[in-house]
PDB file of C-alpha atoms in Angstrom:
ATOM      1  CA  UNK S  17      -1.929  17.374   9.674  1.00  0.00           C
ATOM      2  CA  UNK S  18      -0.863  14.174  11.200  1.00  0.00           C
ATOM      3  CA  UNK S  19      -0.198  10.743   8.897  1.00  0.00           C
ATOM      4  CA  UNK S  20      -1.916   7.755   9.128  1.00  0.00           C
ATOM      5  CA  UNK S  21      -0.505   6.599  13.373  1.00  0.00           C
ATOM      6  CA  UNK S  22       0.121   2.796  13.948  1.00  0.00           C
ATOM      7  CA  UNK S  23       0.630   1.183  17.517  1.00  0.00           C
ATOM      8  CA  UNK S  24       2.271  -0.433  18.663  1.00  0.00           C
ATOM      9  CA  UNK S  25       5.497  -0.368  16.327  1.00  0.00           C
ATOM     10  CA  UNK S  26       6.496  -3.540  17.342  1.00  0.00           C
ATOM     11  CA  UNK S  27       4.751  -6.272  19.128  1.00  0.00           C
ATOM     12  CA  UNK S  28       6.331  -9.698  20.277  1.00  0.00           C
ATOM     13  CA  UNK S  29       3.935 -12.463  21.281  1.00  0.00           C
ATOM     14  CA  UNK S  30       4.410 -15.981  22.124  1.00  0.00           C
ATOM     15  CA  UNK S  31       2.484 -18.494  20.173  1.00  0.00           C
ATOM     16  CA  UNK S  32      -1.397 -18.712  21.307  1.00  0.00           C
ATOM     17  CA  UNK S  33      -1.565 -15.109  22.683  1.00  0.00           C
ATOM     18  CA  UNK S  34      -3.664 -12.568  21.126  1.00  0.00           C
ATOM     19  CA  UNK S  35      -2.312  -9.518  19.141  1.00  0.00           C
ATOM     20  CA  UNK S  36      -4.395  -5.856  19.197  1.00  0.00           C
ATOM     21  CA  UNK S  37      -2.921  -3.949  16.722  1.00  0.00           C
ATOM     22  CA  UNK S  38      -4.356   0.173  16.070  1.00  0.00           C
ATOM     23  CA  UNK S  39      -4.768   2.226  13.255  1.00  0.00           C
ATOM     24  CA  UNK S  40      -5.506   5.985  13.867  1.00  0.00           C
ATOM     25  CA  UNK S  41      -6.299   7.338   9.930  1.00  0.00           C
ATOM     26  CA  UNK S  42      -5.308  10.629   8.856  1.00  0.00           C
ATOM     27  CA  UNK S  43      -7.839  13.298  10.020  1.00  0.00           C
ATOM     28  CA  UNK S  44     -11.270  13.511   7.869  1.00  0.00           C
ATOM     29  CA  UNK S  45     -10.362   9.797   6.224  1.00  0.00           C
ATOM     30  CA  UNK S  46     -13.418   7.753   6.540  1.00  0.00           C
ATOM     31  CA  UNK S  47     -12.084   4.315   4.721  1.00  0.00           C
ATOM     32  CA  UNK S  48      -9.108   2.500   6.381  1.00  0.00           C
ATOM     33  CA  UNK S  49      -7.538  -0.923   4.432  1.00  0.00           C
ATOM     34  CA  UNK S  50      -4.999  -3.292   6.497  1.00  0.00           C
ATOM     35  CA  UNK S  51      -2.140  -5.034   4.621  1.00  0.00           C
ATOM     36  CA  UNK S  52       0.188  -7.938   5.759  1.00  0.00           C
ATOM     37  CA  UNK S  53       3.704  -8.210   4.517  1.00  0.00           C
ATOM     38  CA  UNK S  54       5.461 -11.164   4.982  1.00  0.00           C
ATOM     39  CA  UNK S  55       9.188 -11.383   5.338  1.00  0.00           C
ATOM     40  CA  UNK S  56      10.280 -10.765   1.766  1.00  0.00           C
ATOM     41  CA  UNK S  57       7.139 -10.867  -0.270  1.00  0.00           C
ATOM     42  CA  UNK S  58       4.840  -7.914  -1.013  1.00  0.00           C
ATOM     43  CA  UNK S  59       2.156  -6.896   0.260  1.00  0.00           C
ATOM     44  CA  UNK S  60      -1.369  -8.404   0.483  1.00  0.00           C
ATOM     45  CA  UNK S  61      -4.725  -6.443   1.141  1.00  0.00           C
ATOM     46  CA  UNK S  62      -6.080  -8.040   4.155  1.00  0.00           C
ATOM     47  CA  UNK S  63      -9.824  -5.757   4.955  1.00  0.00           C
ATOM     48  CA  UNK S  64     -11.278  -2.576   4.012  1.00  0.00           C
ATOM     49  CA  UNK S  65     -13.718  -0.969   6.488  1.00  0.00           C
ATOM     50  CA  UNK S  66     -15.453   2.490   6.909  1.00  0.00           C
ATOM     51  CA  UNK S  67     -17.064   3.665  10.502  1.00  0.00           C
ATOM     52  CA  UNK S  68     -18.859   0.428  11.908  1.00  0.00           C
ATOM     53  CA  UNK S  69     -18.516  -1.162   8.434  1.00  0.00           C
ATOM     54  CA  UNK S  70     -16.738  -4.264   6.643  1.00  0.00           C
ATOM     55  CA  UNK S  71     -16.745  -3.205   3.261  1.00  0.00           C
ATOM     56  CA  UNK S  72     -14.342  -6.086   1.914  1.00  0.00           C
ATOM     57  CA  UNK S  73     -12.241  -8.535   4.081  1.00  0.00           C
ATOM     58  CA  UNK S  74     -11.706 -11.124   0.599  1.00  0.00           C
ATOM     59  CA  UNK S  75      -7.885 -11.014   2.095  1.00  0.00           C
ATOM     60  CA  UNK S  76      -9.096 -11.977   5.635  1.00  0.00           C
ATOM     61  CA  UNK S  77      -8.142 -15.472   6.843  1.00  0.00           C
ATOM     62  CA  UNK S  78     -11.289 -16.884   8.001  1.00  0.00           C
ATOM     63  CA  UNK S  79     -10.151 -18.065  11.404  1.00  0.00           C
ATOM     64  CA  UNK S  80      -8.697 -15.836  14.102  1.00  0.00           C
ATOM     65  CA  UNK S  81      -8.650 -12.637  12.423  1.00  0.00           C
ATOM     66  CA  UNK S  82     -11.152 -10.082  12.608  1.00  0.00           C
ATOM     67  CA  UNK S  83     -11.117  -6.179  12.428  1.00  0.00           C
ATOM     68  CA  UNK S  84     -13.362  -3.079  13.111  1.00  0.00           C
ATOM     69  CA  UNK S  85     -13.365   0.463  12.692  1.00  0.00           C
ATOM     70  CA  UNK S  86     -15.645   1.765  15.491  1.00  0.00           C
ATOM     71  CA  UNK S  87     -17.629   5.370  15.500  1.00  0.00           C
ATOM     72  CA  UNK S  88     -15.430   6.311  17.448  1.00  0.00           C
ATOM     73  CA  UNK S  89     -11.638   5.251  17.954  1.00  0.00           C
ATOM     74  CA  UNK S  90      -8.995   3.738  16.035  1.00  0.00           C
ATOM     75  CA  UNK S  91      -9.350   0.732  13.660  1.00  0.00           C
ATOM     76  CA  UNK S  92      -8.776  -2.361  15.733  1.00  0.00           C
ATOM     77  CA  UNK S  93      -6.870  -5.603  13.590  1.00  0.00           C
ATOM     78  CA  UNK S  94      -7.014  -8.799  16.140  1.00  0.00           C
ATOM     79  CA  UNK S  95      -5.166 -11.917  15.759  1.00  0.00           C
ATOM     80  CA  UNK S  96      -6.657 -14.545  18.369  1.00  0.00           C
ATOM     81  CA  UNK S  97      -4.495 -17.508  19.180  1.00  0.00           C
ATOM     82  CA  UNK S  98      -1.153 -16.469  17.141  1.00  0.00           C
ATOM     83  CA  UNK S  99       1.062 -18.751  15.685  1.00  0.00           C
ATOM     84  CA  UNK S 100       5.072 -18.086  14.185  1.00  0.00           C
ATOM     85  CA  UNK S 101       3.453 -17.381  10.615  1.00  0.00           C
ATOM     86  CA  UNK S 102       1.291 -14.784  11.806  1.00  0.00           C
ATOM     87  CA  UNK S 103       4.837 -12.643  12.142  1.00  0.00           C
ATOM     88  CA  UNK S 104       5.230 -10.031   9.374  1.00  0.00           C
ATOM     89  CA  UNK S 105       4.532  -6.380   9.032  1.00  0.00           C
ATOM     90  CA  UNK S 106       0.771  -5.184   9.582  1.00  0.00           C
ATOM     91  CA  UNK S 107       0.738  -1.956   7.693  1.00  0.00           C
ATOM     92  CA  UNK S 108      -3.042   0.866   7.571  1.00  0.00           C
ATOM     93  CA  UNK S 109      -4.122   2.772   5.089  1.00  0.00           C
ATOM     94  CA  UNK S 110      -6.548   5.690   4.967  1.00  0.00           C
ATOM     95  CA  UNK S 111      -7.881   7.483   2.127  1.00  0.00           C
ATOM     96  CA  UNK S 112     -10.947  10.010   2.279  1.00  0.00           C
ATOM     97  CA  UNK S 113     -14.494   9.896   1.088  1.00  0.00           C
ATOM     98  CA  UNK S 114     -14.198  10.522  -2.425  1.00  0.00           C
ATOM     99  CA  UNK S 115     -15.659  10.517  -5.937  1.00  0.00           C
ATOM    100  CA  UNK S 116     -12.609   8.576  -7.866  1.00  0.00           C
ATOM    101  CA  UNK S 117     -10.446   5.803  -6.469  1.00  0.00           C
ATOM    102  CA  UNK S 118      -8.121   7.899  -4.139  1.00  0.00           C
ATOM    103  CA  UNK S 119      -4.405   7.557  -2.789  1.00  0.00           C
ATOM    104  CA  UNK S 120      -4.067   5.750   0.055  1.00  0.00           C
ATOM    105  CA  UNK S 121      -1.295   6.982   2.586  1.00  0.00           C
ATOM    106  CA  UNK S 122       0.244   4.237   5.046  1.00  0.00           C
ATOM    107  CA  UNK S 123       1.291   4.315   8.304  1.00  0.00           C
ATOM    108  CA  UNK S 124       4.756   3.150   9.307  1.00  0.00           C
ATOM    109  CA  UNK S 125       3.595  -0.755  10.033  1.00  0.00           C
ATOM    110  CA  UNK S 126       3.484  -3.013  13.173  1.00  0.00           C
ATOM    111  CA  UNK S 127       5.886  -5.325  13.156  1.00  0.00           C
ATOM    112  CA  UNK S 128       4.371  -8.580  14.924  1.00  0.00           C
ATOM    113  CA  UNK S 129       7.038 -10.861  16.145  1.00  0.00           C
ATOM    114  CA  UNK S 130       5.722 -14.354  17.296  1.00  0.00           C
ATOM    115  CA  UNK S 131       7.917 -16.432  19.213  1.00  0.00           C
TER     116      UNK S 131
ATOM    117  CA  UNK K 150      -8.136  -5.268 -11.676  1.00  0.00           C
ATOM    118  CA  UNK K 151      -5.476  -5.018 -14.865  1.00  0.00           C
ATOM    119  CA  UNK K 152      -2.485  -7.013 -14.078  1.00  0.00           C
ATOM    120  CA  UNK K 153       1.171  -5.438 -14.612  1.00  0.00           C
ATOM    121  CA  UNK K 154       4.477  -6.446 -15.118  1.00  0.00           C
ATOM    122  CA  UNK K 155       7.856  -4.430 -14.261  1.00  0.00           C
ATOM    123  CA  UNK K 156      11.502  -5.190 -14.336  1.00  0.00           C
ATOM    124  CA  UNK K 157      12.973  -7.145 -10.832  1.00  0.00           C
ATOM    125  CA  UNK K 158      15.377  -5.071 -10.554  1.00  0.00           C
ATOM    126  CA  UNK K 159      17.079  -1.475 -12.223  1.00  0.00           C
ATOM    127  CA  UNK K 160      20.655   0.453 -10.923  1.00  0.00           C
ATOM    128  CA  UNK K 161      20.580   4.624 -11.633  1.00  0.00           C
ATOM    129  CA  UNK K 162      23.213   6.606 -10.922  1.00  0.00           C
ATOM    130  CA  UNK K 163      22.297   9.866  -8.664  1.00  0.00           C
ATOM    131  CA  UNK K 164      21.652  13.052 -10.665  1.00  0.00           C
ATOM    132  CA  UNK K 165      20.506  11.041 -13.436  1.00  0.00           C
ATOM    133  CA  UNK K 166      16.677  10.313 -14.482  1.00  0.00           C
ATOM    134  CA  UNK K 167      15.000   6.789 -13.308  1.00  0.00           C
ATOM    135  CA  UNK K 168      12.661   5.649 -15.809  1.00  0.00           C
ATOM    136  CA  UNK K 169      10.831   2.790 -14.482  1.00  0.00           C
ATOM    137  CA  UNK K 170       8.459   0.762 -17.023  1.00  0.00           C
ATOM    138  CA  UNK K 171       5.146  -0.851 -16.442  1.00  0.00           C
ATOM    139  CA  UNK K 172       3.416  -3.049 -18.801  1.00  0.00           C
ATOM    140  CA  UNK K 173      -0.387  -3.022 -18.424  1.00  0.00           C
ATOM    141  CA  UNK K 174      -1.592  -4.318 -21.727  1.00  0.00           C
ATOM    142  CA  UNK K 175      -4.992  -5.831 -20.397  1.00  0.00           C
ATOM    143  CA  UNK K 176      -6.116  -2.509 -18.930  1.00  0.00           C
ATOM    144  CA  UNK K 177      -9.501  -1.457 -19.331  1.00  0.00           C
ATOM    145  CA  UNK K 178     -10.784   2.124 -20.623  1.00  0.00           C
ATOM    146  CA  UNK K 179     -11.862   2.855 -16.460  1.00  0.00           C
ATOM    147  CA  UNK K 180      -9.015   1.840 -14.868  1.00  0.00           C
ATOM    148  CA  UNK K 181      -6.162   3.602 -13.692  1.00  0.00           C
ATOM    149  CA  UNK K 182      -2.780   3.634 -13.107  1.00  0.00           C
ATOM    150  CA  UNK K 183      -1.186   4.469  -9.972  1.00  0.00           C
ATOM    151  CA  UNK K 184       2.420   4.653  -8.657  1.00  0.00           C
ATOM    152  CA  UNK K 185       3.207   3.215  -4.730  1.00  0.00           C
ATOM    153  CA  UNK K 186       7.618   3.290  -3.415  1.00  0.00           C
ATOM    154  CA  UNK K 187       8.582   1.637  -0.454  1.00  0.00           C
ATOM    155  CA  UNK K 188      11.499   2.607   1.073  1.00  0.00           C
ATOM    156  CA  UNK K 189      13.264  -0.192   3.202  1.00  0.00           C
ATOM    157  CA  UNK K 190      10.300  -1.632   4.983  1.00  0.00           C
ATOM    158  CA  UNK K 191       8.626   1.551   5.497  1.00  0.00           C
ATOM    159  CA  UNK K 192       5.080   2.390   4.718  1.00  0.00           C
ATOM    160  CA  UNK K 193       3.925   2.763   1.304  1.00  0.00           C
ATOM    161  CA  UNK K 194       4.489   6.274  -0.302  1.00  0.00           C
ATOM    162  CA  UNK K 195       2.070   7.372  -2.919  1.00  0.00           C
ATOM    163  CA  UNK K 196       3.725   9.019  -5.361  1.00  0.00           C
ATOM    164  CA  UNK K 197       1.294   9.782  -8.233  1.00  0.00           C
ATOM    165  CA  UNK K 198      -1.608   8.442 -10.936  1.00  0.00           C
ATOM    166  CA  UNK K 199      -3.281   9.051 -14.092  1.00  0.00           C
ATOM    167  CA  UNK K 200      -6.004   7.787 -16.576  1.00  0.00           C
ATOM    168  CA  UNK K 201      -4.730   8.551 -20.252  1.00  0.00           C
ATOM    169  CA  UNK K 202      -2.479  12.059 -20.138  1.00  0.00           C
ATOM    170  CA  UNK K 203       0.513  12.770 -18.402  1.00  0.00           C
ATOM    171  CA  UNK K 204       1.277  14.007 -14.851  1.00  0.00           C
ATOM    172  CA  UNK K 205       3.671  15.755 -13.052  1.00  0.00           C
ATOM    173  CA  UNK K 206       3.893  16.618  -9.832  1.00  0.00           C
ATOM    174  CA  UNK K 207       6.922  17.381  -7.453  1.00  0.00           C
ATOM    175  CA  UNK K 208       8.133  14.047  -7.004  1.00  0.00           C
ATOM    176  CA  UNK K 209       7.634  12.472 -10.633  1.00  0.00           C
ATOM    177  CA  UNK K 210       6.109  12.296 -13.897  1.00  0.00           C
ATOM    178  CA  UNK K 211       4.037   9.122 -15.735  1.00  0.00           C
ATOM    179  CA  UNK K 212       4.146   8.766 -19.010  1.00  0.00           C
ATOM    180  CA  UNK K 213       1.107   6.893 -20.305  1.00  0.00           C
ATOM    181  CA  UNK K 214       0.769   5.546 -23.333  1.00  0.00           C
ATOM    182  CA  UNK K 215      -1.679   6.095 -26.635  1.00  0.00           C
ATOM    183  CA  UNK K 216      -2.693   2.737 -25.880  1.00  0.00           C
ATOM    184  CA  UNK K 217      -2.412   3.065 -22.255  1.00  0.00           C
ATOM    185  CA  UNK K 218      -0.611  -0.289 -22.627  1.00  0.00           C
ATOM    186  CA  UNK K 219       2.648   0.858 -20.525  1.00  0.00           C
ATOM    187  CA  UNK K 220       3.173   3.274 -18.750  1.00  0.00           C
ATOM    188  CA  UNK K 221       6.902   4.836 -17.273  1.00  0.00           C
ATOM    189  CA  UNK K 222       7.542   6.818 -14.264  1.00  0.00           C
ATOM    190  CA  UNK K 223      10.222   9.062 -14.195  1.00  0.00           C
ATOM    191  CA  UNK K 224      12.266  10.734 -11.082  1.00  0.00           C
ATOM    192  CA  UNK K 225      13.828  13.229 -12.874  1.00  0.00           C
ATOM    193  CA  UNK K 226      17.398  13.448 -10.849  1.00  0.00           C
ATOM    194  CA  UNK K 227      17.294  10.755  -8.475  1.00  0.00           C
ATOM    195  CA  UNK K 228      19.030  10.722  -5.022  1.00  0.00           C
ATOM    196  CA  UNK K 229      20.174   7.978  -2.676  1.00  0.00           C
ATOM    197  CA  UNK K 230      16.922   8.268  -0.932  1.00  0.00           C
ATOM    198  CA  UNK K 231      14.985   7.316  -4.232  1.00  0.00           C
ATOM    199  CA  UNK K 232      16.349   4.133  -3.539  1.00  0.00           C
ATOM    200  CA  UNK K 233      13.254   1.854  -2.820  1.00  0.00           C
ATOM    201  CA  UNK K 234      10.897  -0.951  -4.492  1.00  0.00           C
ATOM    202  CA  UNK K 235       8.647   0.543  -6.903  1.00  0.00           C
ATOM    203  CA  UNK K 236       4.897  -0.758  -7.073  1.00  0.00           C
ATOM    204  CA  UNK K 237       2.744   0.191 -10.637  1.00  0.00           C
ATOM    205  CA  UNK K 238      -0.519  -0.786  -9.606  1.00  0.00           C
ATOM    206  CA  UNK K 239      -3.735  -0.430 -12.105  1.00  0.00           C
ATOM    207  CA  UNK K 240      -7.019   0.007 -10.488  1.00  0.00           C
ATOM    208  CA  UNK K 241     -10.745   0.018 -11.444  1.00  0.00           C
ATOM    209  CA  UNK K 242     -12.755   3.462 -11.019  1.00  0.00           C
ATOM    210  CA  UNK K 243     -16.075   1.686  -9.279  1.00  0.00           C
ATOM    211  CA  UNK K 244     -16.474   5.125  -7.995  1.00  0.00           C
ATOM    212  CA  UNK K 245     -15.798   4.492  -4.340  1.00  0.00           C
ATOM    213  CA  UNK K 246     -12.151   3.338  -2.373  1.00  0.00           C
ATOM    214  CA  UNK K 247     -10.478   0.094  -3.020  1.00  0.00           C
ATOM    215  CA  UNK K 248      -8.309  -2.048  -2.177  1.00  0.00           C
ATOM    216  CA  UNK K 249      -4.313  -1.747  -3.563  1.00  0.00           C
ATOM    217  CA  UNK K 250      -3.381  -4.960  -5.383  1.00  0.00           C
ATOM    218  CA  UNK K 251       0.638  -4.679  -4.991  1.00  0.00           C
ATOM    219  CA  UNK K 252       2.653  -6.997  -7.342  1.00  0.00           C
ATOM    220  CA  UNK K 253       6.278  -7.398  -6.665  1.00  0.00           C
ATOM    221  CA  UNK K 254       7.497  -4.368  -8.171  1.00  0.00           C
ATOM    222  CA  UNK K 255      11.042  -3.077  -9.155  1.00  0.00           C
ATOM    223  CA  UNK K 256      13.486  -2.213  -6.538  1.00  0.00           C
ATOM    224  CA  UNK K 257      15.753   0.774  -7.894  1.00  0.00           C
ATOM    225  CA  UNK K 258      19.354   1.337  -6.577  1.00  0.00           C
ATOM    226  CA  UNK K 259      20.282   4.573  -6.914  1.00  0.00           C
ATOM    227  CA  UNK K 260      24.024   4.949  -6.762  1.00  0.00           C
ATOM    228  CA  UNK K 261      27.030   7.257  -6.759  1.00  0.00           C
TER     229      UNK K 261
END
């Protein structure tokens, strides 16, 4: 069974460029979350989303971000227009459809360079 | 969500149990408490949860609390690779998935 897959792994982009980054979630997880980590902080809960659903994006920035988690495909996170403190480590979660808050298991990150 | 407090920073020597401490004294009778590593900017690792009794499972125990106040994990003969921050998160049981709310944890250094 496959983990949580991330793409790219690492992603350089100059200032003003936009930045796809993908989240595959484990197999038969219907809720992925998105977390940013800055250099040497922790990290923050960005969106949670289920199949062609926003279920909280409270940790969104309102401008230039977005995210969706089509019926079919990987979760898309988009940063339009990217500027040097957009760079950090974009890291997706999955967890399945369940009763009790679940675990979440990660994928190993994209690590957004802006230059 | 309950809000926790752990140690910076704790040294174990390898072979010898970790027993990492979590204070959660505003934690409410729903919520529960979960246990996140990160190994040198890797992805979050689960590593295990409970409401009110113990757990075990092959990478640790949690020791809750009466009160469910505190809480401590335990890696019962850590390695090098144990070495890694240590998130104690406490979340709400709304009955669906949540978000993680990830403080700033304690960073263990397991040496020889």
């Amino acid at each position: 069974n496959a983990g949580v897959m991330q793409n790219p792994r690492h992603l350089v982009r100059r200032r003003g460029q936009e930045a796809r980054l993908r989240c595959s979630p484990m197999k038969g997880h219907s809720h992925v979350y998105w977390y940013r980590q800055l250099p040497e902080e922790g990290l923050k809960f960005m969106v949670y989303l289920q199949k062609e659903n926003i279920i909280d994006e409270s940790g969104m920035p309102k401008e230039r971000f977005s995210a969706e988690f089509p019926k079919e495909g990987p979760s898309i996170l988009r940063i339009q227009q990217v500027v040097r403190g957009d760079s950090a480590a974009y890291f997706c979660a999955s967890s399945p459809r369940t009763g009790v808050p679940s675990e979440q298991y990660f994928g190993p990150g994209t690590r957004l360079t802006v230059t | 969500d309950a809000k926790t407090t752990q140690p910076p920073s704790m040294d174990c020597a390898e072979g010898r149990a970790a027993n990492l401490p979590c204070n959660h004294s505003t934690i409410s009778g729903n919520e529960y408490v979960y246990w996140y590593r990160q190994i040198h900017s890797q992805g979050p690792q689960y590593i295990i949860h409970g409401l009110k009794n113990n757990e075990t499972n092959e990478m640790a125990s949690l020791i809750i609390t009466e009160d469910r106040k505190s809480s401590t994990l335990i890696l019962p003969h850590a390695t090098l690779r144990d070495t890694a921050v240590y998130y104690c998160i406490v979340r709400v049981n709304t009955g669906t998935a949540s978000k993680l709310t990830f403080g700033t944890g304690t960073r263990l250094q397991v040496t020889l």
